[in-house]
Coordinates of C-alpha atoms and ligand atoms in Angstrom, one line a residue:
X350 CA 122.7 123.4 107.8
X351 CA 120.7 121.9 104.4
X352 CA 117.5 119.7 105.9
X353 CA 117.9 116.3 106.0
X354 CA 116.0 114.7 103.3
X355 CA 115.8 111.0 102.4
X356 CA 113.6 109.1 100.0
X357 CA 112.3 105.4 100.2
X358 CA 112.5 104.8 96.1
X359 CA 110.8 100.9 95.5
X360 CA 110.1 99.5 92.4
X361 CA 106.6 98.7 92.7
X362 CA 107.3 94.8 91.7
X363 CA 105.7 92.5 93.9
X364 CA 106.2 92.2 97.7
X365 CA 108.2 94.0 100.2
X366 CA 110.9 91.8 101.1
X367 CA 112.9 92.4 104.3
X368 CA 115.4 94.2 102.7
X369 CA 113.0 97.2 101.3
X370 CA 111.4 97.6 104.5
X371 CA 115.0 97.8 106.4
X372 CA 115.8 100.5 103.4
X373 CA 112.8 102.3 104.2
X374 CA 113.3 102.3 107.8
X375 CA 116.6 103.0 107.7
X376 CA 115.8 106.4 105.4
X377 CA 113.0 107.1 107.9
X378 CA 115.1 106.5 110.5
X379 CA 118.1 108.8 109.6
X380 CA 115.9 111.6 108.6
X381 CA 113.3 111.7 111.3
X382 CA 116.4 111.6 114.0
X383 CA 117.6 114.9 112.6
X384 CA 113.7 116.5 112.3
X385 CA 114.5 116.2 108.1
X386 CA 111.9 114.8 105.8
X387 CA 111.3 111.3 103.8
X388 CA 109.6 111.0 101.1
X389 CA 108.6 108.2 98.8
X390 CA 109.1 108.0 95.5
X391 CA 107.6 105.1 93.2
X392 CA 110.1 103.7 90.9
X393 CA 108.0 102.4 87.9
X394 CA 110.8 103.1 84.9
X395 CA 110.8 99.1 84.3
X396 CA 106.9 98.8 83.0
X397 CA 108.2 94.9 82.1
X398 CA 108.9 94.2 86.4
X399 CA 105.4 96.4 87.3
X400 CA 103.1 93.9 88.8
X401 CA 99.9 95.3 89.6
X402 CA 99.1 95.6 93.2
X403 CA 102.3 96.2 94.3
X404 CA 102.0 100.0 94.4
X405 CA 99.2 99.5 96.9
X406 CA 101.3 96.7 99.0
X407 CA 104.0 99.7 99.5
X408 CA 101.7 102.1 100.7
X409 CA 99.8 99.5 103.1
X410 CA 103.1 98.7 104.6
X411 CA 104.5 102.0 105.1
X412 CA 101.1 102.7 107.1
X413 CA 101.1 99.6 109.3
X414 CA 104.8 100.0 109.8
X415 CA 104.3 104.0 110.8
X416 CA 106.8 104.6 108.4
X417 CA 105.0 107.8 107.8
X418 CA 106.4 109.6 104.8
X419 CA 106.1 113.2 104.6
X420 CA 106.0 113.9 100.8
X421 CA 105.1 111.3 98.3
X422 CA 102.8 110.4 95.2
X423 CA 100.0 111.1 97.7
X424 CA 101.5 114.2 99.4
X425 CA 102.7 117.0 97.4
X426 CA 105.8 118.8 99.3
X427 CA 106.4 120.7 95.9
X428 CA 108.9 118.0 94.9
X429 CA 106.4 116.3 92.4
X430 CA 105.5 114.4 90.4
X431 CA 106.7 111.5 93.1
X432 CA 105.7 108.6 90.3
X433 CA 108.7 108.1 87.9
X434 CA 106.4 107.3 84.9
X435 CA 104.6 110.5 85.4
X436 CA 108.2 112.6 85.8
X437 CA 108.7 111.2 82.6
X438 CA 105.9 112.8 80.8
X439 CA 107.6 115.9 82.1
X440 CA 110.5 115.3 79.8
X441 CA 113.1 115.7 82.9
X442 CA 115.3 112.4 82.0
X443 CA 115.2 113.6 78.3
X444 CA 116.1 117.0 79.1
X445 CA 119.3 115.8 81.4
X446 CA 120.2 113.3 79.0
X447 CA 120.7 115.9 76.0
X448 CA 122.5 118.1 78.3
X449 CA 124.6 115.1 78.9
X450 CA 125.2 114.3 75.2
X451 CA 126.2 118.4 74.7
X452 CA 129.1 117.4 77.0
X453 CA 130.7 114.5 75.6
X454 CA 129.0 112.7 78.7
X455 CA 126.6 110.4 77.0
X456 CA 125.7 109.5 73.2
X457 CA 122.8 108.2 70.9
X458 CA 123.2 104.5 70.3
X459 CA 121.2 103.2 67.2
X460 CA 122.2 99.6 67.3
X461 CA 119.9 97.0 66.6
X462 CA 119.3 93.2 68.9
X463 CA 121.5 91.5 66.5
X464 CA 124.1 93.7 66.6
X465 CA 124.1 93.8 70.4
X466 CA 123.4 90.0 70.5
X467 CA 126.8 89.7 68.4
X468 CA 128.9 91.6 71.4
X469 CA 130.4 90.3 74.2
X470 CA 129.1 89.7 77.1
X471 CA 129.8 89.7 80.8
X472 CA 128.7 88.4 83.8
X473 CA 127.7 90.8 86.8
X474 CA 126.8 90.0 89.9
X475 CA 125.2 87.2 88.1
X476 CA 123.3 88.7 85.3
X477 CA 124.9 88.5 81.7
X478 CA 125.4 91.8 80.5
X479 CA 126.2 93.2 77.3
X480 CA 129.8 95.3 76.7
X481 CA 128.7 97.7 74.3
X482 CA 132.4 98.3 72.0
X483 CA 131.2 102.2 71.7
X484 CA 130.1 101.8 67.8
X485 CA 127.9 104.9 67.9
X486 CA 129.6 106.7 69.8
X487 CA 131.7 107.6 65.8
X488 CA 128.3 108.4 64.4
X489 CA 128.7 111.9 62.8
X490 CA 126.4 114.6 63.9
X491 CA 124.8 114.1 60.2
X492 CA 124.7 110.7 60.6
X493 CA 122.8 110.8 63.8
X494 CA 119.9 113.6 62.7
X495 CA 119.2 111.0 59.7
X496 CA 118.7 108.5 62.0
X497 CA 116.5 110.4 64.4
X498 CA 115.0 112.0 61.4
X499 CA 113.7 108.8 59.9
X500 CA 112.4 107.7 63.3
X501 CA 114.9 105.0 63.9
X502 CA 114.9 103.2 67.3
X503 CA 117.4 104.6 70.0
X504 CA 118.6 104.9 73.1
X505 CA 121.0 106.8 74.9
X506 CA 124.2 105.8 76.7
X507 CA 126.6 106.9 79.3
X508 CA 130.0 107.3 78.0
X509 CA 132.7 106.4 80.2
X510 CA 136.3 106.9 79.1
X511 CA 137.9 103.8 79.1
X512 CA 141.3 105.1 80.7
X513 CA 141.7 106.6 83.8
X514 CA 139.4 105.5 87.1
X515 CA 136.4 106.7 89.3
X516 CA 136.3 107.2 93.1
X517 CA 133.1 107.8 95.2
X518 CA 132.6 107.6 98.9
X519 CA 130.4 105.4 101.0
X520 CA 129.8 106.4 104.5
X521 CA 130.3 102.8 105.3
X522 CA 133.1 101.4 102.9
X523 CA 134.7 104.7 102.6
X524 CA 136.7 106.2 98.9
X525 CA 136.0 103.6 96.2
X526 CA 138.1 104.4 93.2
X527 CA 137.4 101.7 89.9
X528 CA 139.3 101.6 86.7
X529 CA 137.0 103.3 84.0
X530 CA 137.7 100.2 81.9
X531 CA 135.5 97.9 84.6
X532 CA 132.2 100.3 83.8
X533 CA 130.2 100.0 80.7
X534 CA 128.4 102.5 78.8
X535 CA 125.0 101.9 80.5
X536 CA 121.3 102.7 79.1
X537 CA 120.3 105.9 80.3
X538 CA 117.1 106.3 77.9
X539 CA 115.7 103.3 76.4
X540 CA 114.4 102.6 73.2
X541 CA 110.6 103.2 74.9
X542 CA 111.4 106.2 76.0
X543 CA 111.3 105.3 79.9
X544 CA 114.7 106.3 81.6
X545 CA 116.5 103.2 83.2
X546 CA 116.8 103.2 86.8
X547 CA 120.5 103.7 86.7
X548 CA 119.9 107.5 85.1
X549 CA 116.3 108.2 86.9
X550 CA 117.7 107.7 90.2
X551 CA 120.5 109.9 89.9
X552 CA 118.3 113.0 88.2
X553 CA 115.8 112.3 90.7
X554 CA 117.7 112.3 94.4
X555 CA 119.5 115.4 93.0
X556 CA 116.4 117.4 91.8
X557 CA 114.2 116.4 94.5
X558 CA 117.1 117.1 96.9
X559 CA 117.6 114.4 98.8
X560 CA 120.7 114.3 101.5
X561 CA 121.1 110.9 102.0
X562 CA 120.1 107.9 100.0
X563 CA 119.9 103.8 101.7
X564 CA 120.1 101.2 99.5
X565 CA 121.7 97.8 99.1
X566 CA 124.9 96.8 98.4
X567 CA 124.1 95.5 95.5
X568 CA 124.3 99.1 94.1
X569 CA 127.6 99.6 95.2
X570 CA 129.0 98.5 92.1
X571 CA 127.1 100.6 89.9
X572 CA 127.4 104.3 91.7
X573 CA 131.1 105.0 90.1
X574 CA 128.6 104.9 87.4
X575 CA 126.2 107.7 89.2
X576 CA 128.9 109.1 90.2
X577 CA 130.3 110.0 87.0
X578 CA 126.5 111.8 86.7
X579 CA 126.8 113.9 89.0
X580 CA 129.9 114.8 87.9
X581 CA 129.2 115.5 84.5
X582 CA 126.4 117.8 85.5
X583 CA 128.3 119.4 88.6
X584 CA 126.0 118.5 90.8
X585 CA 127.1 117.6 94.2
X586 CA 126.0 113.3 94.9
X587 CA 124.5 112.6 98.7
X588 CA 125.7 111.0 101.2
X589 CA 125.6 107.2 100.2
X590 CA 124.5 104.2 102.7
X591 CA 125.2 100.9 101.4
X592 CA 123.9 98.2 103.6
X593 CA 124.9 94.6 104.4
X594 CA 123.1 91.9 102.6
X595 CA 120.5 89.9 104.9
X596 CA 121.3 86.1 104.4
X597 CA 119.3 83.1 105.9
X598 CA 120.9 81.2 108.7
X599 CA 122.8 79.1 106.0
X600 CA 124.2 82.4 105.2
X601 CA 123.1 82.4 101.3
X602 CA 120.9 85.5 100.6
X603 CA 117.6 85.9 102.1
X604 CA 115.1 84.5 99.2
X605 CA 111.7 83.8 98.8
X606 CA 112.0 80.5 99.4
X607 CA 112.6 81.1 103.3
X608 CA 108.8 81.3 103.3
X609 CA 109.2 84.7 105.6
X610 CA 111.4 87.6 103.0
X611 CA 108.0 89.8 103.0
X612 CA 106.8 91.5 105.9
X613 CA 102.9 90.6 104.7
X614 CA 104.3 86.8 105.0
X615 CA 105.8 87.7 108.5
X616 CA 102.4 89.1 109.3
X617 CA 100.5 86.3 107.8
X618 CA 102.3 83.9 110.0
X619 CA 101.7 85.5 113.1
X620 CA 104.3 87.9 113.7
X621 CA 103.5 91.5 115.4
X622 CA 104.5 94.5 112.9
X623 CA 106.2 96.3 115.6
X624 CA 108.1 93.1 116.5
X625 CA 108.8 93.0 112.8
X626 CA 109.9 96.3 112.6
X627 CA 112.4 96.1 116.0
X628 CA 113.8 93.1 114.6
X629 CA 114.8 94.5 111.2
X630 CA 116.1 97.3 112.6
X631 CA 118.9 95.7 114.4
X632 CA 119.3 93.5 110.7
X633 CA 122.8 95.5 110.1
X634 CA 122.7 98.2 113.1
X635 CA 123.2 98.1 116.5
X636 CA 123.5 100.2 119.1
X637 CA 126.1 101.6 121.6
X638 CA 124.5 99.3 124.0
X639 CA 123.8 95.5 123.8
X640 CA 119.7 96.6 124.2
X641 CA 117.4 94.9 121.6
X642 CA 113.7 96.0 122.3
X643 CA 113.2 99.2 120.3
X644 CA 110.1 101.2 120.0
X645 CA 109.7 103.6 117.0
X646 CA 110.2 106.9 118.6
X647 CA 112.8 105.0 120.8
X648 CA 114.9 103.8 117.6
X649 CA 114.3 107.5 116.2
X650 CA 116.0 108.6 119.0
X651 CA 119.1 106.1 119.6
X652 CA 120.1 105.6 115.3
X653 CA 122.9 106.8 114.3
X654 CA 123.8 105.0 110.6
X655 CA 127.8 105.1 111.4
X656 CA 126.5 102.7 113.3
X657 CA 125.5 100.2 110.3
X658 CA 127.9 96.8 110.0
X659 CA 129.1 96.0 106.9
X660 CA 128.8 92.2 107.5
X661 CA 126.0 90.6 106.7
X662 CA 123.0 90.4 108.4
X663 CA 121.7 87.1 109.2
X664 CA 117.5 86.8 109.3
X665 CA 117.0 84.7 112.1
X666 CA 113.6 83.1 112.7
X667 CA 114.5 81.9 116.1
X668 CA 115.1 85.2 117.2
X669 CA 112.9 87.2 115.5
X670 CA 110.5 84.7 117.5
X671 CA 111.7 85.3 120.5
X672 CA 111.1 89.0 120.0
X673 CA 107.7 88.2 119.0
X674 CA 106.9 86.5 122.1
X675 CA 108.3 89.7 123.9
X676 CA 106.2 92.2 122.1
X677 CA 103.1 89.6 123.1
X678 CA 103.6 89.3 126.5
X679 CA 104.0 93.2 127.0
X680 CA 100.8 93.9 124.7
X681 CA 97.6 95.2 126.5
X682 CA 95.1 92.6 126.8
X683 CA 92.9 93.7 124.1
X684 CA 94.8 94.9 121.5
X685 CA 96.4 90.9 122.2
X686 CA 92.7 89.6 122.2
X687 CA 92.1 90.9 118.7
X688 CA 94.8 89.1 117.3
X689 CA 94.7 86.2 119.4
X690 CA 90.9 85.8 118.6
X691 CA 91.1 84.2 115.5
X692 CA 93.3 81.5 116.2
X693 CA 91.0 80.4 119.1
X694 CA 88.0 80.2 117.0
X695 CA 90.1 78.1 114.8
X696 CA 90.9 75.9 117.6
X697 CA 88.2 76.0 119.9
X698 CA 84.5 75.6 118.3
X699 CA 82.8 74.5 121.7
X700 CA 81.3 77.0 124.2
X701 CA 84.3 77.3 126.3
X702 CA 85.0 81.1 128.2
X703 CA 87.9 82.1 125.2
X704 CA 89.1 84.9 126.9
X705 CA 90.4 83.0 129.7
X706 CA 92.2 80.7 127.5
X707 CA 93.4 83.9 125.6
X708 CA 94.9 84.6 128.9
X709 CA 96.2 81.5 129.4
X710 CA 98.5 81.5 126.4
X711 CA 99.5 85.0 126.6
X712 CA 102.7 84.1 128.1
X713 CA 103.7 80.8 126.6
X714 CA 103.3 82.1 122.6
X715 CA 106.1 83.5 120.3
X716 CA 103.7 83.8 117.5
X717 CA 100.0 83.5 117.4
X718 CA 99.5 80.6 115.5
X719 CA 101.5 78.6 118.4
X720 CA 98.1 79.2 120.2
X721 CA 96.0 76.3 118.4
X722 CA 98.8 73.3 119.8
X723 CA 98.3 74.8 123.1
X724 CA 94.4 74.4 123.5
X725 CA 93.8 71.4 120.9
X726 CA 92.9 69.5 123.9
X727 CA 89.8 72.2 124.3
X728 CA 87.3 70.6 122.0
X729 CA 88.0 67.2 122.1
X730 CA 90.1 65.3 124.9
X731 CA 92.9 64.0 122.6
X732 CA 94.7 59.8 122.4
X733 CA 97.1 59.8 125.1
X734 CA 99.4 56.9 126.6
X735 CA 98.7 56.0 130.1
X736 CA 102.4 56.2 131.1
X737 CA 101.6 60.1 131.6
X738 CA 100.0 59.5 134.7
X739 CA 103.4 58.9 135.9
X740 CA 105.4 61.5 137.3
X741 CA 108.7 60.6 139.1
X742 CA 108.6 63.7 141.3
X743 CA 104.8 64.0 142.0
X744 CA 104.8 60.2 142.8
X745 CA 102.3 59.2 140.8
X746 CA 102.0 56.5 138.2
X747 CA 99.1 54.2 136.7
X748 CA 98.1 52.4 139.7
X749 CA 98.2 55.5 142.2
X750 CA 96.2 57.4 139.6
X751 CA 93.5 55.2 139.2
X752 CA 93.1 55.2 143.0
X753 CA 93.0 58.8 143.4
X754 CA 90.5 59.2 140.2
X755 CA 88.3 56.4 141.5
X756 CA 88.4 58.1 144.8
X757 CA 87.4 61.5 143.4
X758 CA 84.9 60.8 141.2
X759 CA 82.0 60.7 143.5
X760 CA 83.1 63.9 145.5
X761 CA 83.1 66.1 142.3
X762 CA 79.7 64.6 141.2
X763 CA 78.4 65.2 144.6
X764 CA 79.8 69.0 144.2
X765 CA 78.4 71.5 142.0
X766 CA 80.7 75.0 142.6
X767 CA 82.2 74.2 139.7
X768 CA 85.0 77.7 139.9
X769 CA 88.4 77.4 140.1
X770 CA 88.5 78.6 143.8
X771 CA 85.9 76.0 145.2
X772 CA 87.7 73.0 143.2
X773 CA 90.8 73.9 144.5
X774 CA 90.2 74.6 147.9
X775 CA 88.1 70.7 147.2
X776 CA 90.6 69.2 146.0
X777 CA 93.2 70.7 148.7
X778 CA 90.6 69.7 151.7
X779 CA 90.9 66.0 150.0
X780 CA 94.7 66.0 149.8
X781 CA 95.2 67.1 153.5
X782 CA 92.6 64.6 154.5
X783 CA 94.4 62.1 153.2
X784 CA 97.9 63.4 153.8
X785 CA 99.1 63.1 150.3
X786 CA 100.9 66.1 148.4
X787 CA 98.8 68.2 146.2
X788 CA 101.1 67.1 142.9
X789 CA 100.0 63.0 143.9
X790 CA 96.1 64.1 143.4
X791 CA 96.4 67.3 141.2
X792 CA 98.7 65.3 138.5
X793 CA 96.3 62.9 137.6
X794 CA 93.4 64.7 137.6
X795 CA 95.2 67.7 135.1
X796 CA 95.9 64.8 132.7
X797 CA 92.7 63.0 133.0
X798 CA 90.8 66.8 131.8
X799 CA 94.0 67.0 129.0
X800 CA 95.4 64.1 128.4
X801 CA 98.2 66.5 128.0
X802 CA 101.5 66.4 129.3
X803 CA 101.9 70.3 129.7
X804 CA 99.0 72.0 129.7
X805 CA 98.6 76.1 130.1
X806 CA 96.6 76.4 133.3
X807 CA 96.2 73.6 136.4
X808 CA 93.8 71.5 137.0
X809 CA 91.4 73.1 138.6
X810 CA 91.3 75.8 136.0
X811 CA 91.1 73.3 133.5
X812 CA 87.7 71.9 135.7
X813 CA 86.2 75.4 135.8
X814 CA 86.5 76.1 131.8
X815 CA 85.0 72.8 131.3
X816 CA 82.6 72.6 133.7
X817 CA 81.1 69.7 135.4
X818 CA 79.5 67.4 132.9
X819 CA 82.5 67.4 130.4
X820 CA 85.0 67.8 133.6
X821 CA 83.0 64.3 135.0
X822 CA 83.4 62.9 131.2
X823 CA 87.2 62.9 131.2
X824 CA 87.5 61.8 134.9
X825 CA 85.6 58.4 133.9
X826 CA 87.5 58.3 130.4
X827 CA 90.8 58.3 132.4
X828 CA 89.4 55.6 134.9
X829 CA 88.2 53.6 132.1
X830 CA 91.8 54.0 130.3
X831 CA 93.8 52.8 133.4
X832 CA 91.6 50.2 134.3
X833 CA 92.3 48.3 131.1
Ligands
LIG931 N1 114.0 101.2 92.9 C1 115.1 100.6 93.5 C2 114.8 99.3 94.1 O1 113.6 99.1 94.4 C3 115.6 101.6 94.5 C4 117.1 101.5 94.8 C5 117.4 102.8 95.5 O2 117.0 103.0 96.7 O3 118.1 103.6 95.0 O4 115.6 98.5 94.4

């Protein structure tokens, strides 16, 4: 049995969006669960789309992600060069594309802007495109070594009978058969020299001998094209994977203008990379099961692309959070503090013991920046009505709070133990004293130290992080407010 061997092949054009990094896990995925290989390949044919940085942004990702690639730009497996520009100094597309021209396959096309401005176009998949009418493609073999002789401007087309039709096969959408007549004689070599994408991949998976290749769906129209290639040159094509497109939850495609397409935006707002990358697995797969929480070597194990829907795959934020939250609460306490860390300093500026409000919120965050609107009452005892004194099933209201706070106040001045197990057992003694519940005395005095309705810890927890003096300080502020 051949290897498995996939390839994540990105244009290095800005951020990864959602959809690469499902691409590049699905490839990971598919080869590492069969021991094959993946490799990355940098696609940089279109020097007009290159946006510097972008190269480094893939390989950053791939890292953090553990999307490990065994062969790449950066890893020579003897497949090399892995950088499309640099295969092109080799003269491999020009070499393929001459073969292709000695069979009929493809042709030198010497037409100038206004000429092809003076064609008709067409609109796919919402890019106008030119129909080239073939007008080289009668150049005589004289005619064409003038041309190249005098150094005029070319490129190099596909030709594609325009009777007859074209099948390929899709593990997911199965035979595909299109009428010649729909396909146009695309670029192969442009006038710069640079291959186009639609020839480079197609030279590349087959001499770098990939098995399988992942892409989007948006490619499905153009591999009768590819297919055509591999035709020509005999060369058997790979197994193909086209895969859903991810919409937002008003199910129009995922764009940048959801604020969270990249993964360094999803990571920038607080989401876990392995939560990330659990979520966007299950962006078009599923398995035979209804789980959902996926660790790497665990998805290794259970994918299995037959698997892979061909409905779209809606991004959605609520759930993504959700996971989030999961992968949070199940994180070891200091990998968690790391990350947590920052967003309490943000918060919290006083001398307050972090950790334990670190703790606190362990449980009640989906993403970390939900921390800071859990502790803003740290630093500074926020506005709050006095109607949240009252509290149907604790019994309490204005008038029974101010009683119990008056009451208190000189006990927990009088008391200096100010840890959470000497308030509370306090607090309790005070309660059974007076034969009240502990929610009648505990109530009050949690929204006196808050002035929050829900706060992450109780109130004598709240006490102990505070201390005396500031615990004293918001005791008398809540008096003051409900004597009013
Ligand atoms: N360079 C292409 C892209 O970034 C790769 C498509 C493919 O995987 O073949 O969209």
């Amino acid at each position: 049995m051949t290897k498995i061997r996939t390839r994540y092949a990105p244009s290095p054009t800005g951020k990864m969006h959602v959809g690469n990094l499902r691409s590049a896990l699905y490839e990971f995925l598919i080869a590492k669960h069969e021991g094959g290989d993946f490799m990355l390949r940098i696609e940089d044919t279109d020097q007009e789309r290159f946006v510097e940085g972008a190269t480094e942004i893939i390989y950053r990702t791939l890292e953090k992600t553990g999307l490990i690639h065994d062969e790449g730009p950066d890893k020579d497996g003897g497949y090399g060069p892995y950088v499309q520009s640099e295969r092109m100094k080799t003269g491999i597309y020009l070499k393929y594309a001459k073969e292709l021209i000695e069979k009929g396959e493809a042709y030198y096309c010497f037409c100038d802007k206004e000429r092809l401005a003076s064609l008709k176009t067409e609109v796919v998949e919402g890019k106008e495109i030119t129909v080239y009418d073939k007008h080289c493609l009668s150049l005589t073999k004289e005619e064409i070594e003038k041309n190249l002789a005098e150094g005029k401007p070319y490129v190099i087309r596909q030709n594609i009978p325009n009777e007859g039709t074209t099948t390929f096969h899709d593990e997911l959408y199965g035979d595909i058969t299109v009428e010649n007549s729909e396909l146009d004689d695309m670029i192969l070599i442009k006038t710069d020299g640079y291959p186009t994408y639609n020839f480079a991949n197609v030279v590349d998976d087959h001499t770098m001998n990939i098995t399988h290749v992942v892409r989007g769906n948006e490619y499905l129209s153009s591999s009768p094209k590819y297919q055509r290639l591999y035709d020509a040159f005999g060369w058997e094509s790979p197994v193909y994977v086209h895969l859903p497109l991810i919409t937002d939850e008003n199910h129009k495609k995922l764009s940048k203008r959801s604020g969270h397409s990249s993964f360094e935006d999803l990571i920038e707002q607080g989401f876990v990379t392995e939560a990330v990358v659990n979520y966007i697995a299950l962006l078009g797969w599923s398995p035979e099961d209804n789980r959902e929480i996926f660790t790497l070597d665990e998805l290794i194990k259970e994918f299995d692309y037959h698997r892979i829907s061909k409905s779209p795959a809606v991004f959605d934020i609520v759930k993504l959070k959700w996971m989030n939250g999961e992968y949070i609460k199940a994180m070891d306490f200091d990998t968690y503090y790391e990350m947590a860390k920052p967003y309490i300093d943000e918060a919290v500026k006083s001398d307050v013991d972090k950790k334990k409000l670190a703790e606190w919120v362990k449980t009640r965050i989906e993403v970390f920046p939900d921390i800071c609107a859990l502790i803003d009452f740290v630093d500074k005892l926020p506005d709050y009505d006095i109607e949240m004194y009252t509290h149907k099933k604790m019994k309490t209201n204005a008038e029974s709070s101010l009683k119990v706070l008056k009451d208190l106040l000189p006990i927990l001045e009088a008391h200096d133990d100010y840890s959470n197990d000497s308030l509370y057992a306090l607090l309790t003694k005070y309660v059974e004293e007076k034969g009240y519940k502990n929610g009648y005395v505990l109530w009050p005095v949690r929204t006196a130290v808050s002035g929050k309705q829900m706060t992450p810890a109780g109130a004598t927890e709240l006490m102990e992080l505070f201390g005396k003096e500031e615990t004293l300080k918001r005791i008398r502020t809540g008096i003051e407010l409900l004597s009013k």
